[in-house]
PDB file of C-alpha atoms in Angstrom:
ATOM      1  CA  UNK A  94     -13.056  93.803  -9.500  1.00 61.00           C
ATOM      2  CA  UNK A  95     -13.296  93.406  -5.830  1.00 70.00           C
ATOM      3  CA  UNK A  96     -16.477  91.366  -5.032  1.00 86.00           C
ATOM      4  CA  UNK A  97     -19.429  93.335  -2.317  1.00 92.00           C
ATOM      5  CA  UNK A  98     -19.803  91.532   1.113  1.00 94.00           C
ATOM      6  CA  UNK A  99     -22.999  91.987   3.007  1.00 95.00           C
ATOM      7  CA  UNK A 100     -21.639  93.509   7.088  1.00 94.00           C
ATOM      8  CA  UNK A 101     -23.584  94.536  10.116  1.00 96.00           C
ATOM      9  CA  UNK A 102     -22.251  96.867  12.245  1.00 97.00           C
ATOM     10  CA  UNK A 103     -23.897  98.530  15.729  1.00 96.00           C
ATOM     11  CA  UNK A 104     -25.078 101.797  15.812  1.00 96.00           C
ATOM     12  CA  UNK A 105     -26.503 103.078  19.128  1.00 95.00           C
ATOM     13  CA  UNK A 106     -28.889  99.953  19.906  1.00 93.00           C
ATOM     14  CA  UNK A 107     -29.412  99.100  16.525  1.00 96.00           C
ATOM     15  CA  UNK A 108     -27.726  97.118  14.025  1.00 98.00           C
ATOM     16  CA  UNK A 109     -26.897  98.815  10.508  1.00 98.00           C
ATOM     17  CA  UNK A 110     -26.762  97.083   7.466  1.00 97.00           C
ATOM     18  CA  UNK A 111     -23.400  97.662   5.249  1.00 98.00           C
ATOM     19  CA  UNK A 112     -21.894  96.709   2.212  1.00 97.00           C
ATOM     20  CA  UNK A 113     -17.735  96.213   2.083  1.00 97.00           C
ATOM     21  CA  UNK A 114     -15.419  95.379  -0.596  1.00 97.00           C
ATOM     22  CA  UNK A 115     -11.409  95.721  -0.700  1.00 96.00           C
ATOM     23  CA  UNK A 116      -8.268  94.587   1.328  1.00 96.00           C
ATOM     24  CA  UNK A 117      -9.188  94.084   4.968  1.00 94.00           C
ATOM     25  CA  UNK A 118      -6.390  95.627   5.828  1.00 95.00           C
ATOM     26  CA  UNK A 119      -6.712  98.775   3.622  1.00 96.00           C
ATOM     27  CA  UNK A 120      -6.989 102.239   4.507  1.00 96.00           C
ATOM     28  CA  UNK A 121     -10.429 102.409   5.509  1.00 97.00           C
ATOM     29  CA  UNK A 122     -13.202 105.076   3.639  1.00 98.00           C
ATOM     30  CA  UNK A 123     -17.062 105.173   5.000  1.00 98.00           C
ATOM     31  CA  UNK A 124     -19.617 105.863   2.543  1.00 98.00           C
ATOM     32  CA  UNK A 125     -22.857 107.796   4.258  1.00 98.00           C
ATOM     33  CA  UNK A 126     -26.004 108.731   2.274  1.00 95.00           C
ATOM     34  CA  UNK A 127     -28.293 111.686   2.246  1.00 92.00           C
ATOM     35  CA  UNK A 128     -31.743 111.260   3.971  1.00 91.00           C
ATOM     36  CA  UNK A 129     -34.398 109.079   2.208  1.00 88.00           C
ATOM     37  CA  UNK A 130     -31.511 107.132  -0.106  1.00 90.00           C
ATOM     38  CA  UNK A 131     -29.581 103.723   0.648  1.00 92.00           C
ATOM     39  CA  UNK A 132     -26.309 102.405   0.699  1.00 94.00           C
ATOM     40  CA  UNK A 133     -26.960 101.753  -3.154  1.00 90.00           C
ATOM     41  CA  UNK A 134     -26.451 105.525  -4.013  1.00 89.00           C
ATOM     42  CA  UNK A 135     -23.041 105.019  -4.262  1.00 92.00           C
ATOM     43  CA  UNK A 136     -22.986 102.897  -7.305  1.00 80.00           C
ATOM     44  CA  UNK A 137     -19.089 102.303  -8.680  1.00 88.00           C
ATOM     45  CA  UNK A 138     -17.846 104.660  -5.973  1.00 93.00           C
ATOM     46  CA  UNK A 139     -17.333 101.365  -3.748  1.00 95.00           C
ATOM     47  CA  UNK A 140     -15.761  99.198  -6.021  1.00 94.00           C
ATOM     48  CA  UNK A 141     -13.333 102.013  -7.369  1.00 94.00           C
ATOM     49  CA  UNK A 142     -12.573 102.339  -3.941  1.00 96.00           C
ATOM     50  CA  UNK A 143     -11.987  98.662  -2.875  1.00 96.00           C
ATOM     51  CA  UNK A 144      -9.933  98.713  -6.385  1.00 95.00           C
ATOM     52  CA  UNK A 145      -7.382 101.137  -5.123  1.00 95.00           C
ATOM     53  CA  UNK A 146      -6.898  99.580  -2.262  1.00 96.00           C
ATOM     54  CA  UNK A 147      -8.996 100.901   0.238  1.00 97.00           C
ATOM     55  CA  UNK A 148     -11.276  99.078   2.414  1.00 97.00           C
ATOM     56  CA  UNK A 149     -14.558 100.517   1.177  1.00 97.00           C
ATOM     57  CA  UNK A 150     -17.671 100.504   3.594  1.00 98.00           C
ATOM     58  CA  UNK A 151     -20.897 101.936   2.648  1.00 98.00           C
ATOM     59  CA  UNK A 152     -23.511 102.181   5.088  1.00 98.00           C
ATOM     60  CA  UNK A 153     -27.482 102.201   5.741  1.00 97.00           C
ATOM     61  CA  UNK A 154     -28.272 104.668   8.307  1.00 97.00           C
ATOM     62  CA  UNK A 155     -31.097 103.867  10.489  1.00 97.00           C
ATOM     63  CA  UNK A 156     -34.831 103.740   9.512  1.00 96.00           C
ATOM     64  CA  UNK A 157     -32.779 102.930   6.039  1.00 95.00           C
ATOM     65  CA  UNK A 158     -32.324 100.123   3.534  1.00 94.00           C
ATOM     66  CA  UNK A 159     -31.926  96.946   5.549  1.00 94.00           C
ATOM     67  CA  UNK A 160     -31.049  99.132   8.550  1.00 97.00           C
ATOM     68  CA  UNK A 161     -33.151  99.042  11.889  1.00 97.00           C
ATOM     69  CA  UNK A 162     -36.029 101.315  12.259  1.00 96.00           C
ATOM     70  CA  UNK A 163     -35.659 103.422  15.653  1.00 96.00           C
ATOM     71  CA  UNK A 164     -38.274 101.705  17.818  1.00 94.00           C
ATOM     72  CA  UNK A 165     -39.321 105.084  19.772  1.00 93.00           C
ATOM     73  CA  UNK A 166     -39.102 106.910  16.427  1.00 92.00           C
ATOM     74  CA  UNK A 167     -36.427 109.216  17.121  1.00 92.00           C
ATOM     75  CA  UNK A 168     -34.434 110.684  13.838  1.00 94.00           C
ATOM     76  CA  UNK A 169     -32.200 113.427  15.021  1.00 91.00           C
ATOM     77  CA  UNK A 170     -29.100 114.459  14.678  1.00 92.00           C
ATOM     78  CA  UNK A 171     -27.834 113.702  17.734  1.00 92.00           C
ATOM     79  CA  UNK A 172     -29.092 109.533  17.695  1.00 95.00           C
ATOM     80  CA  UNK A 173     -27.319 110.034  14.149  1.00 96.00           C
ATOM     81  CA  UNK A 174     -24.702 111.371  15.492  1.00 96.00           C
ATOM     82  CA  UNK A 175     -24.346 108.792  17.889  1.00 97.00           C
ATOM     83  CA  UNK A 176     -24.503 105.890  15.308  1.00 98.00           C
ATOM     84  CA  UNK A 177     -21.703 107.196  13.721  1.00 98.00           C
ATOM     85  CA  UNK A 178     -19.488 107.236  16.780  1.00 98.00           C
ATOM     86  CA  UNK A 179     -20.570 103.573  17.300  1.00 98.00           C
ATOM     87  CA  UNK A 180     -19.566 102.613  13.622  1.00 98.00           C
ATOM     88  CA  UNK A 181     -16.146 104.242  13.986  1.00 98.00           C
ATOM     89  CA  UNK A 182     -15.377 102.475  17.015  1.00 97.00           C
ATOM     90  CA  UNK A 183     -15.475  99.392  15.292  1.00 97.00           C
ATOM     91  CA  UNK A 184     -13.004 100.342  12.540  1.00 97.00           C
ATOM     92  CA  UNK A 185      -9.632  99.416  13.303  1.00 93.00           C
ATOM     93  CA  UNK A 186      -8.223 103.043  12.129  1.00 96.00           C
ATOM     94  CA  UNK A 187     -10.055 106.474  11.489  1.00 97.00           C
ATOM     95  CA  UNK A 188     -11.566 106.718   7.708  1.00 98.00           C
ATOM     96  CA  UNK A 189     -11.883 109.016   5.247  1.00 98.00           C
ATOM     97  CA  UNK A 190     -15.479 109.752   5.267  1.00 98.00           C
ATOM     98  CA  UNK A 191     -17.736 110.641   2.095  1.00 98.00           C
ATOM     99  CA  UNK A 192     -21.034 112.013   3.293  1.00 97.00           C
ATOM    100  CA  UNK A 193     -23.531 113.085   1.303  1.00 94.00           C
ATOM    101  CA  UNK A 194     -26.267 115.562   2.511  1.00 91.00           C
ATOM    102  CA  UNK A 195     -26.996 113.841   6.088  1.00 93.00           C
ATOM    103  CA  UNK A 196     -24.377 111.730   5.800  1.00 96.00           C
ATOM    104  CA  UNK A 197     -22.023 115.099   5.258  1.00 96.00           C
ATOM    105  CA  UNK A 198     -23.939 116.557   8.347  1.00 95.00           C
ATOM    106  CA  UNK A 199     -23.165 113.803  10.899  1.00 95.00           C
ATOM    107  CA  UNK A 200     -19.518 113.460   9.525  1.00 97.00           C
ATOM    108  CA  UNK A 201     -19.023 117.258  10.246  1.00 97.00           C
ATOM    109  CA  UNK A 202     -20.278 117.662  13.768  1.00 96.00           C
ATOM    110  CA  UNK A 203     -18.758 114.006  14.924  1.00 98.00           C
ATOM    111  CA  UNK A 204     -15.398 115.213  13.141  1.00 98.00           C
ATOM    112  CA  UNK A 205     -15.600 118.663  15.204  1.00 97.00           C
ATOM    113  CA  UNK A 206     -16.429 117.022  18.352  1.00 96.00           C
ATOM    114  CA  UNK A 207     -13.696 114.617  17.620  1.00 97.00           C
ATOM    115  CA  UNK A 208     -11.162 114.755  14.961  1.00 97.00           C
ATOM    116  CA  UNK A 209      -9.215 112.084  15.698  1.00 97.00           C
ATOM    117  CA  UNK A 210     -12.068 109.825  14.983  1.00 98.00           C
ATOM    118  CA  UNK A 211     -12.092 110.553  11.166  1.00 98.00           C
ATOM    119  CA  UNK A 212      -9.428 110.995   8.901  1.00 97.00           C
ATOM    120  CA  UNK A 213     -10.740 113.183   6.716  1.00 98.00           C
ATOM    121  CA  UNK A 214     -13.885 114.412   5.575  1.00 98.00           C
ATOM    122  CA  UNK A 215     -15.715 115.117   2.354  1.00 98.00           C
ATOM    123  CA  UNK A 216     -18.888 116.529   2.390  1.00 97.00           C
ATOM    124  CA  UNK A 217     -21.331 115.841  -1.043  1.00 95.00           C
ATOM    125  CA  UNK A 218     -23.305 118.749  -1.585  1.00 93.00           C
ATOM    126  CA  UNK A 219     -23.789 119.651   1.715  1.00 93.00           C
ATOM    127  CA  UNK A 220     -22.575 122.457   3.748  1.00 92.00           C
ATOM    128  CA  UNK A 221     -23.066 124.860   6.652  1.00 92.00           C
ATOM    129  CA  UNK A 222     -25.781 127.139   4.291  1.00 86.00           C
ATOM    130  CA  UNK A 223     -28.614 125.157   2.902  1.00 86.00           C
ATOM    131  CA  UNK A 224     -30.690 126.895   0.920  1.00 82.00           C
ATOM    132  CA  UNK A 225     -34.528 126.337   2.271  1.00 81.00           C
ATOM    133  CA  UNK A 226     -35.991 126.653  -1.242  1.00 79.00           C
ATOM    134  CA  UNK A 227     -33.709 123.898  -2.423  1.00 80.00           C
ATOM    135  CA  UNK A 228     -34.464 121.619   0.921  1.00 81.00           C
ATOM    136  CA  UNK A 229     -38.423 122.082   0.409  1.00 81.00           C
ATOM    137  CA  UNK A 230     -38.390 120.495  -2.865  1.00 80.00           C
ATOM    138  CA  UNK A 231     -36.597 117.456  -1.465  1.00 80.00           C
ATOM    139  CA  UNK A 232     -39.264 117.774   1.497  1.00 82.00           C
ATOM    140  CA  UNK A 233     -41.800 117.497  -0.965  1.00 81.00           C
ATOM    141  CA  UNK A 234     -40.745 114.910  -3.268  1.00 79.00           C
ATOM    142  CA  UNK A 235     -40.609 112.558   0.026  1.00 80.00           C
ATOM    143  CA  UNK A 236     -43.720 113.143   1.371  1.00 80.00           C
ATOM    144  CA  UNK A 237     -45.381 112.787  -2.369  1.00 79.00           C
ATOM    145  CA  UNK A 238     -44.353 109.114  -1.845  1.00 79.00           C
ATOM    146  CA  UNK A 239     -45.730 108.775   1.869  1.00 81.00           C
ATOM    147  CA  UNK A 240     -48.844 106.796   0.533  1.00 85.00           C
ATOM    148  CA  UNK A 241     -46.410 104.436  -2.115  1.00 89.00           C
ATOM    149  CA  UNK A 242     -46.726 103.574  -5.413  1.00 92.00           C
ATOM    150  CA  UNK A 243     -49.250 100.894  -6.947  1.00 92.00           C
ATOM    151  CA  UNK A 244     -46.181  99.587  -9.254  1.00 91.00           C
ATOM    152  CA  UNK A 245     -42.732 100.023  -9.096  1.00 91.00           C
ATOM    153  CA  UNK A 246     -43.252 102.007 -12.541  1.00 89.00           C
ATOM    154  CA  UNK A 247     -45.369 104.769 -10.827  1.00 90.00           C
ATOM    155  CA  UNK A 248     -42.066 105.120  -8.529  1.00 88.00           C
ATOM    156  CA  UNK A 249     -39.978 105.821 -11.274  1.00 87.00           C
ATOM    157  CA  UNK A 250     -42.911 107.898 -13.029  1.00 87.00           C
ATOM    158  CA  UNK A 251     -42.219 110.062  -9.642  1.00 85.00           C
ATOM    159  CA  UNK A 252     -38.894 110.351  -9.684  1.00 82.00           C
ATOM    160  CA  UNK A 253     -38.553 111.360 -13.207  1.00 81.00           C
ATOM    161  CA  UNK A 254     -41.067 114.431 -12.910  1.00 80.00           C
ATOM    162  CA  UNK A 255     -38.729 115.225  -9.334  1.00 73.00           C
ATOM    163  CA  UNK A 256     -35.527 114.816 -11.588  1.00 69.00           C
ATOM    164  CA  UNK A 257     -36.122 115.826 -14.943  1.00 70.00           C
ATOM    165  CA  UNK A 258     -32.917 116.837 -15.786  1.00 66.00           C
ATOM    166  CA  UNK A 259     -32.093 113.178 -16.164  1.00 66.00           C
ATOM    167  CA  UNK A 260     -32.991 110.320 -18.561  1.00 66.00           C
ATOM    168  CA  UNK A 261     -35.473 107.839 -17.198  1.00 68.00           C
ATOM    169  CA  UNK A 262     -34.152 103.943 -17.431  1.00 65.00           C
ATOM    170  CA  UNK A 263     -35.864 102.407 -19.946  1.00 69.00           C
ATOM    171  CA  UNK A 264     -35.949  98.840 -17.141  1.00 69.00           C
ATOM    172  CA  UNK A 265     -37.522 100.508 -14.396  1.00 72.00           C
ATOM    173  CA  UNK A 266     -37.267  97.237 -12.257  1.00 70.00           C
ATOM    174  CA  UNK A 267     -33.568  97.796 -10.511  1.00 73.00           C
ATOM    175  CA  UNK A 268     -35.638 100.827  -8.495  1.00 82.00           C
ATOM    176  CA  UNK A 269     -36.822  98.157  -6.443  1.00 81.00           C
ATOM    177  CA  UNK A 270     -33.750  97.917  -4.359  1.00 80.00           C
ATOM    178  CA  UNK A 271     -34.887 101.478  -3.396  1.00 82.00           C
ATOM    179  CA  UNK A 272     -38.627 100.231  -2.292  1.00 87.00           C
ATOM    180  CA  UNK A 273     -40.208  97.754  -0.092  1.00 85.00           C
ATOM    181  CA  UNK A 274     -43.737  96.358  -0.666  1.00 88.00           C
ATOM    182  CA  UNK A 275     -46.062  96.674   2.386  1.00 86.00           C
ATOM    183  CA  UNK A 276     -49.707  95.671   1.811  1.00 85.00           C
ATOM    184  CA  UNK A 277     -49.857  95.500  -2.332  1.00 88.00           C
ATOM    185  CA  UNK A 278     -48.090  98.622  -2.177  1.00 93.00           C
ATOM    186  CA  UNK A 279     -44.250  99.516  -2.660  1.00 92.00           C
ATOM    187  CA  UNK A 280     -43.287 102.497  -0.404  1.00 89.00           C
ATOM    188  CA  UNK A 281     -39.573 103.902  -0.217  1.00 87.00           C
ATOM    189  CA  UNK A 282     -36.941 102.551   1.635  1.00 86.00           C
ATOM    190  CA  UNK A 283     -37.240 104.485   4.457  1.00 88.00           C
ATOM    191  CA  UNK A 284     -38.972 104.940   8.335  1.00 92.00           C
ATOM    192  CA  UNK A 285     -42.151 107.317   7.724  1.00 88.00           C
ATOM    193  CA  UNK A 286     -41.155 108.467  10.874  1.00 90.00           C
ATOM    194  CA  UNK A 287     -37.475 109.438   9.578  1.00 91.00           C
ATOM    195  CA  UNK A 288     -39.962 112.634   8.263  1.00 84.00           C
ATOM    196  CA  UNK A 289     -39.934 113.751  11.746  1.00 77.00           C
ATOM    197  CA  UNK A 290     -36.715 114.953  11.089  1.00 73.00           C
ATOM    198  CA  UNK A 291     -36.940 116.783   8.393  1.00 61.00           C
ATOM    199  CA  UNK A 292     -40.204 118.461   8.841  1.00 51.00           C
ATOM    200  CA  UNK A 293     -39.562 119.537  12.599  1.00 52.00           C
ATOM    201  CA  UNK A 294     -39.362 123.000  12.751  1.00 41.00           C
ATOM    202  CA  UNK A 295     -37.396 123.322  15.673  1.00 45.00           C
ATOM    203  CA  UNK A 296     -34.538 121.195  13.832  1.00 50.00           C
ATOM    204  CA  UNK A 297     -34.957 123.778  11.197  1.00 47.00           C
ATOM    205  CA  UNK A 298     -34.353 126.906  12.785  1.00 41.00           C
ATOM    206  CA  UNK A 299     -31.638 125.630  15.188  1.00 50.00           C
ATOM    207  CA  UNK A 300     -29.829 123.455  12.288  1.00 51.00           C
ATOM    208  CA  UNK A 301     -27.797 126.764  10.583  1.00 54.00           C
ATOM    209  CA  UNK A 302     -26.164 127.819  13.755  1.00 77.00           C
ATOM    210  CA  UNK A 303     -25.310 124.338  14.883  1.00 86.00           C
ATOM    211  CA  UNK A 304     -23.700 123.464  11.213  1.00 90.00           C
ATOM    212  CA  UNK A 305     -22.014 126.610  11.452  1.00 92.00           C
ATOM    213  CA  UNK A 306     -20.344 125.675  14.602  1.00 93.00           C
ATOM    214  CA  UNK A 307     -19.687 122.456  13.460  1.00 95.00           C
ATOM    215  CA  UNK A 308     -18.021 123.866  10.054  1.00 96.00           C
ATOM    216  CA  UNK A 309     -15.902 126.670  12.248  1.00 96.00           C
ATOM    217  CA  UNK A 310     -14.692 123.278  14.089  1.00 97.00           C
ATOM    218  CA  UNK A 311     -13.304 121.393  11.653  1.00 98.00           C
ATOM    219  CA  UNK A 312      -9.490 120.836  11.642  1.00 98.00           C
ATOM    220  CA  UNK A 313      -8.859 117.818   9.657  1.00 98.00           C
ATOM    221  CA  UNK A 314      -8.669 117.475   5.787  1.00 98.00           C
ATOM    222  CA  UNK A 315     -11.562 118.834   3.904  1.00 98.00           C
ATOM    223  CA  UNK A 316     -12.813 118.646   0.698  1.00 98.00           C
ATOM    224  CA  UNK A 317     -16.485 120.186  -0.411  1.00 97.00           C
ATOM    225  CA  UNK A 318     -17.960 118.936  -3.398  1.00 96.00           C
ATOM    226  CA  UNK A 319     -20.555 120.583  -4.900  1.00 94.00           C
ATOM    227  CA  UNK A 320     -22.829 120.203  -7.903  1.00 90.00           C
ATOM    228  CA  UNK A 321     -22.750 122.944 -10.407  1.00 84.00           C
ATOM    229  CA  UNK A 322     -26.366 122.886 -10.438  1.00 81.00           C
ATOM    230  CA  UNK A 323     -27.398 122.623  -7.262  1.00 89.00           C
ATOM    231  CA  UNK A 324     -30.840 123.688  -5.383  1.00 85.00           C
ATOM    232  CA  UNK A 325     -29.283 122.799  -1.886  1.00 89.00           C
ATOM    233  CA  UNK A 326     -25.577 124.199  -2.006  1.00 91.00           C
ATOM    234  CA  UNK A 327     -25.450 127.404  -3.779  1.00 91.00           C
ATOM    235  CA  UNK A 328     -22.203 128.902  -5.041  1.00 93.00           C
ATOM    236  CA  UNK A 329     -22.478 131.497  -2.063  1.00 93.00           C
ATOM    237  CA  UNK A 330     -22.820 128.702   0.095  1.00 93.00           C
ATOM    238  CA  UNK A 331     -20.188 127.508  -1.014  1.00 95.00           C
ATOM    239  CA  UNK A 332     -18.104 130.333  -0.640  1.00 96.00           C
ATOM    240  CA  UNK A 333     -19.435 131.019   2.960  1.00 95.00           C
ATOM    241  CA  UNK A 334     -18.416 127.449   4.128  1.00 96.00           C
ATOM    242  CA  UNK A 335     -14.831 128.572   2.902  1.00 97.00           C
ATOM    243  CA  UNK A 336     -14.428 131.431   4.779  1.00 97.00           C
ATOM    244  CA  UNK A 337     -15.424 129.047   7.812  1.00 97.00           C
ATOM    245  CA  UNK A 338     -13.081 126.123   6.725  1.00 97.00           C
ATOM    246  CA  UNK A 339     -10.303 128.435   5.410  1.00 97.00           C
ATOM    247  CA  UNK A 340      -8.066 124.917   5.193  1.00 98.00           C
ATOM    248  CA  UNK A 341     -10.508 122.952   3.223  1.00 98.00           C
ATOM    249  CA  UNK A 342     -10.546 122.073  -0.575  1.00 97.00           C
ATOM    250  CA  UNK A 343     -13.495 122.466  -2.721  1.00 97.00           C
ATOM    251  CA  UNK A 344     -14.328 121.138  -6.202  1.00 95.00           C
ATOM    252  CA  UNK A 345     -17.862 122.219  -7.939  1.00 93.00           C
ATOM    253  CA  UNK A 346     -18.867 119.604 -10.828  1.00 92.00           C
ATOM    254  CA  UNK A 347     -20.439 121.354 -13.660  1.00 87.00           C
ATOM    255  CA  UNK A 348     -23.966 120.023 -14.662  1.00 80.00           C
ATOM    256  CA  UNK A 349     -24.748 117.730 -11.792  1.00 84.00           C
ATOM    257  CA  UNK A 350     -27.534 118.802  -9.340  1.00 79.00           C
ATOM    258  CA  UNK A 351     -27.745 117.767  -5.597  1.00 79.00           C
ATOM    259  CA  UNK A 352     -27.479 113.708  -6.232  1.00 75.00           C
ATOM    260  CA  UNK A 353     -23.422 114.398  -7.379  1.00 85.00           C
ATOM    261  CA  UNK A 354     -22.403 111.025  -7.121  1.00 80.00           C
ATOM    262  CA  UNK A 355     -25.574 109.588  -8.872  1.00 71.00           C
ATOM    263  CA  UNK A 356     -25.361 111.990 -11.860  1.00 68.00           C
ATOM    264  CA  UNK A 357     -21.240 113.192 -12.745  1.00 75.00           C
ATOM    265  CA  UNK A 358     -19.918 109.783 -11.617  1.00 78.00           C
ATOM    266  CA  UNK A 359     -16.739 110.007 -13.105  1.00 83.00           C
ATOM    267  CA  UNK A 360     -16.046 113.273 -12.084  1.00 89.00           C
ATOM    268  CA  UNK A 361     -17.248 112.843  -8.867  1.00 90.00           C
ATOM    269  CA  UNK A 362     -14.670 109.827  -8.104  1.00 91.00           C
ATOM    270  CA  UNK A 363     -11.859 111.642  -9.578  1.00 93.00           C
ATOM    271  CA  UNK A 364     -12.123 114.643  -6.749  1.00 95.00           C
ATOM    272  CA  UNK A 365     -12.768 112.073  -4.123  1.00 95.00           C
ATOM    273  CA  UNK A 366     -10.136 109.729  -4.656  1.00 96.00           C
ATOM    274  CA  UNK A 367      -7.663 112.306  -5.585  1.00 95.00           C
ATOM    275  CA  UNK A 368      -8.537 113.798  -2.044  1.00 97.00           C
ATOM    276  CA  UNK A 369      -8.609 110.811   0.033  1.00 96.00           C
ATOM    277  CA  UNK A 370      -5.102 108.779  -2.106  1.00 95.00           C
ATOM    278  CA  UNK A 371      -3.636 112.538  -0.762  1.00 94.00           C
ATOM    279  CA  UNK A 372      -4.780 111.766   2.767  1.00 93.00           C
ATOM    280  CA  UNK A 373      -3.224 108.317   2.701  1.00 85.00           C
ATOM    281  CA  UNK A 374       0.206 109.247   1.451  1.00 79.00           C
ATOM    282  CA  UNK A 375       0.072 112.154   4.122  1.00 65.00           C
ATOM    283  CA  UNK A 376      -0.558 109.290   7.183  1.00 64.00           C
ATOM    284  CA  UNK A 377       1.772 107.315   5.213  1.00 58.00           C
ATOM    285  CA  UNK A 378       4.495 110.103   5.236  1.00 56.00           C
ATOM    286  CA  UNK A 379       3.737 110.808   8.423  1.00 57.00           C
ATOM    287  CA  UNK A 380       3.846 107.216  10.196  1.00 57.00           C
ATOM    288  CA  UNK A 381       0.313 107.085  11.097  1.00 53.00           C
TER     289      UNK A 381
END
């Protein structure tokens, strides 16, 4: 098993915690998280990848983690956006990039803008449709925590009644790599401000015709993975980003809701590494 190094990479005036494991010289793969999670999402995903051979990088996105908070406050998608283009300037060769929710967002419109910067892209749950319904509850499970928790117990208390399709830990204690403690009080991992984002209107009503563009853009490799179950991807979603990305793959995992990795881990590595060992024969094959 390939042992977790602690990087820092530059985003756009900020520095951005990351974790990396595999060859140095391996085909590289990013790791991005949805809004409001870590780097830690990805659980095994990293060391399977680092295992196979691939240098495996998962990141903290800003006002995340151990990530810098934006000192003027500014989440968007373009400063995101712009992070990203900083990280993969730093690479030494375009990687396959696994984004999940935002993470999927900013890989799609960087990889339209410019697909030579990314090898090939799979999006986690996220598409060019989001259902609103779906979005709101994550909306509101966020802002439930804006005060924090008295314990880190009360945290998991709060993400059991958000998520309970799954089976509460019986040690609540490794949610605290999800939490910081500010004032007797742990609060999640995340910029208050970063809510900005995702409860500005404006951001809202312009975001389906910008993904859309973004998604009719796309020319590299593809792959949508969606959970069977999910509030934010729905199976006409689906089918709608399809019609955009005629080229791309898609795989939906029975049973898991909108935290795919988190909940159908197995299943959820299979489709990505199967995806991304195709991408690397294909450069291989290629010369590239």
């Amino acid at each position: 098993m390939s042992a977790i190094e602690r990087l820092t990479l530059r985003g756009m005036n900020i520095d951005l915690a990351a974790d990396v494991a595999g060859p140095v010289d391996g085909p590289p793969i990013l790791f991005l998280h949805g809004g409001g999670q870590t780097r830690q999402s990805w659980g095994k995903a990293v060391i399977q990848a680092s295992d196979r051979g691939f240098r495996a990088i998962a990141l903290d996105l800003r006002g995340h983690g151990d990530s810098g908070w934006s000192p003027d406050g500014r989440y968007d998608l373009a400063v995101f956006a712009d992070d990203l283009r900083c990280v993969l300037a730093q690479l030494e060769r375009p990687p396959v990039l696994v984004g999940a929710s935002l993470g999927g967002i900013m890989g799609m419109v960087v990889a339209a803008a410019d697909p030579a910067a990314i090898r090939a892209l799979v999006l986690v749950d996220i598409s060019a449709t989001i259902d609103m319904d779906g979005a709101n509850e994550v909306i509101a499970f966020m802002n439930a925590g804006s005060e924090g928790f008295g314990s880190i117990e009360a945290a998991a208390d709060a993400v059991s009644a958000y998520l309970p399709h799954r089976d509460k830990p019986r040690d609540s204690r490794g949610l605290a790599k999800n939490l910081r403690r500010r004032d007797g009080r742990w609060y999640w991992h995340w910029d208050p401000a970063f809510m900005s984002m995702v409860m500005d209107p404006k951001q809202q009503a312009d975001g389906p015709t910008m993904l859309e563009t973004a998604a009719r853009g796309l020319t590299i490799p593809t792959l949508l993975i969606r959970g069977g179950r999910s509030r934010i991807v729905t199976e006409e979603g689906a089918r709608a980003f399809l019609a955009m990305v005629p080229h791309a793959d898609y795989v939906p995992i029975d049973g898991a809701h909108h935290m795919v990795a988190g909940e159908a881990n197995d299943a959820f590595n299979d489709a990505v590494f199967a995806f991304a060992d195709r991408q690397v024969e294909g450069s291989a094959q290629a010369g590239g």
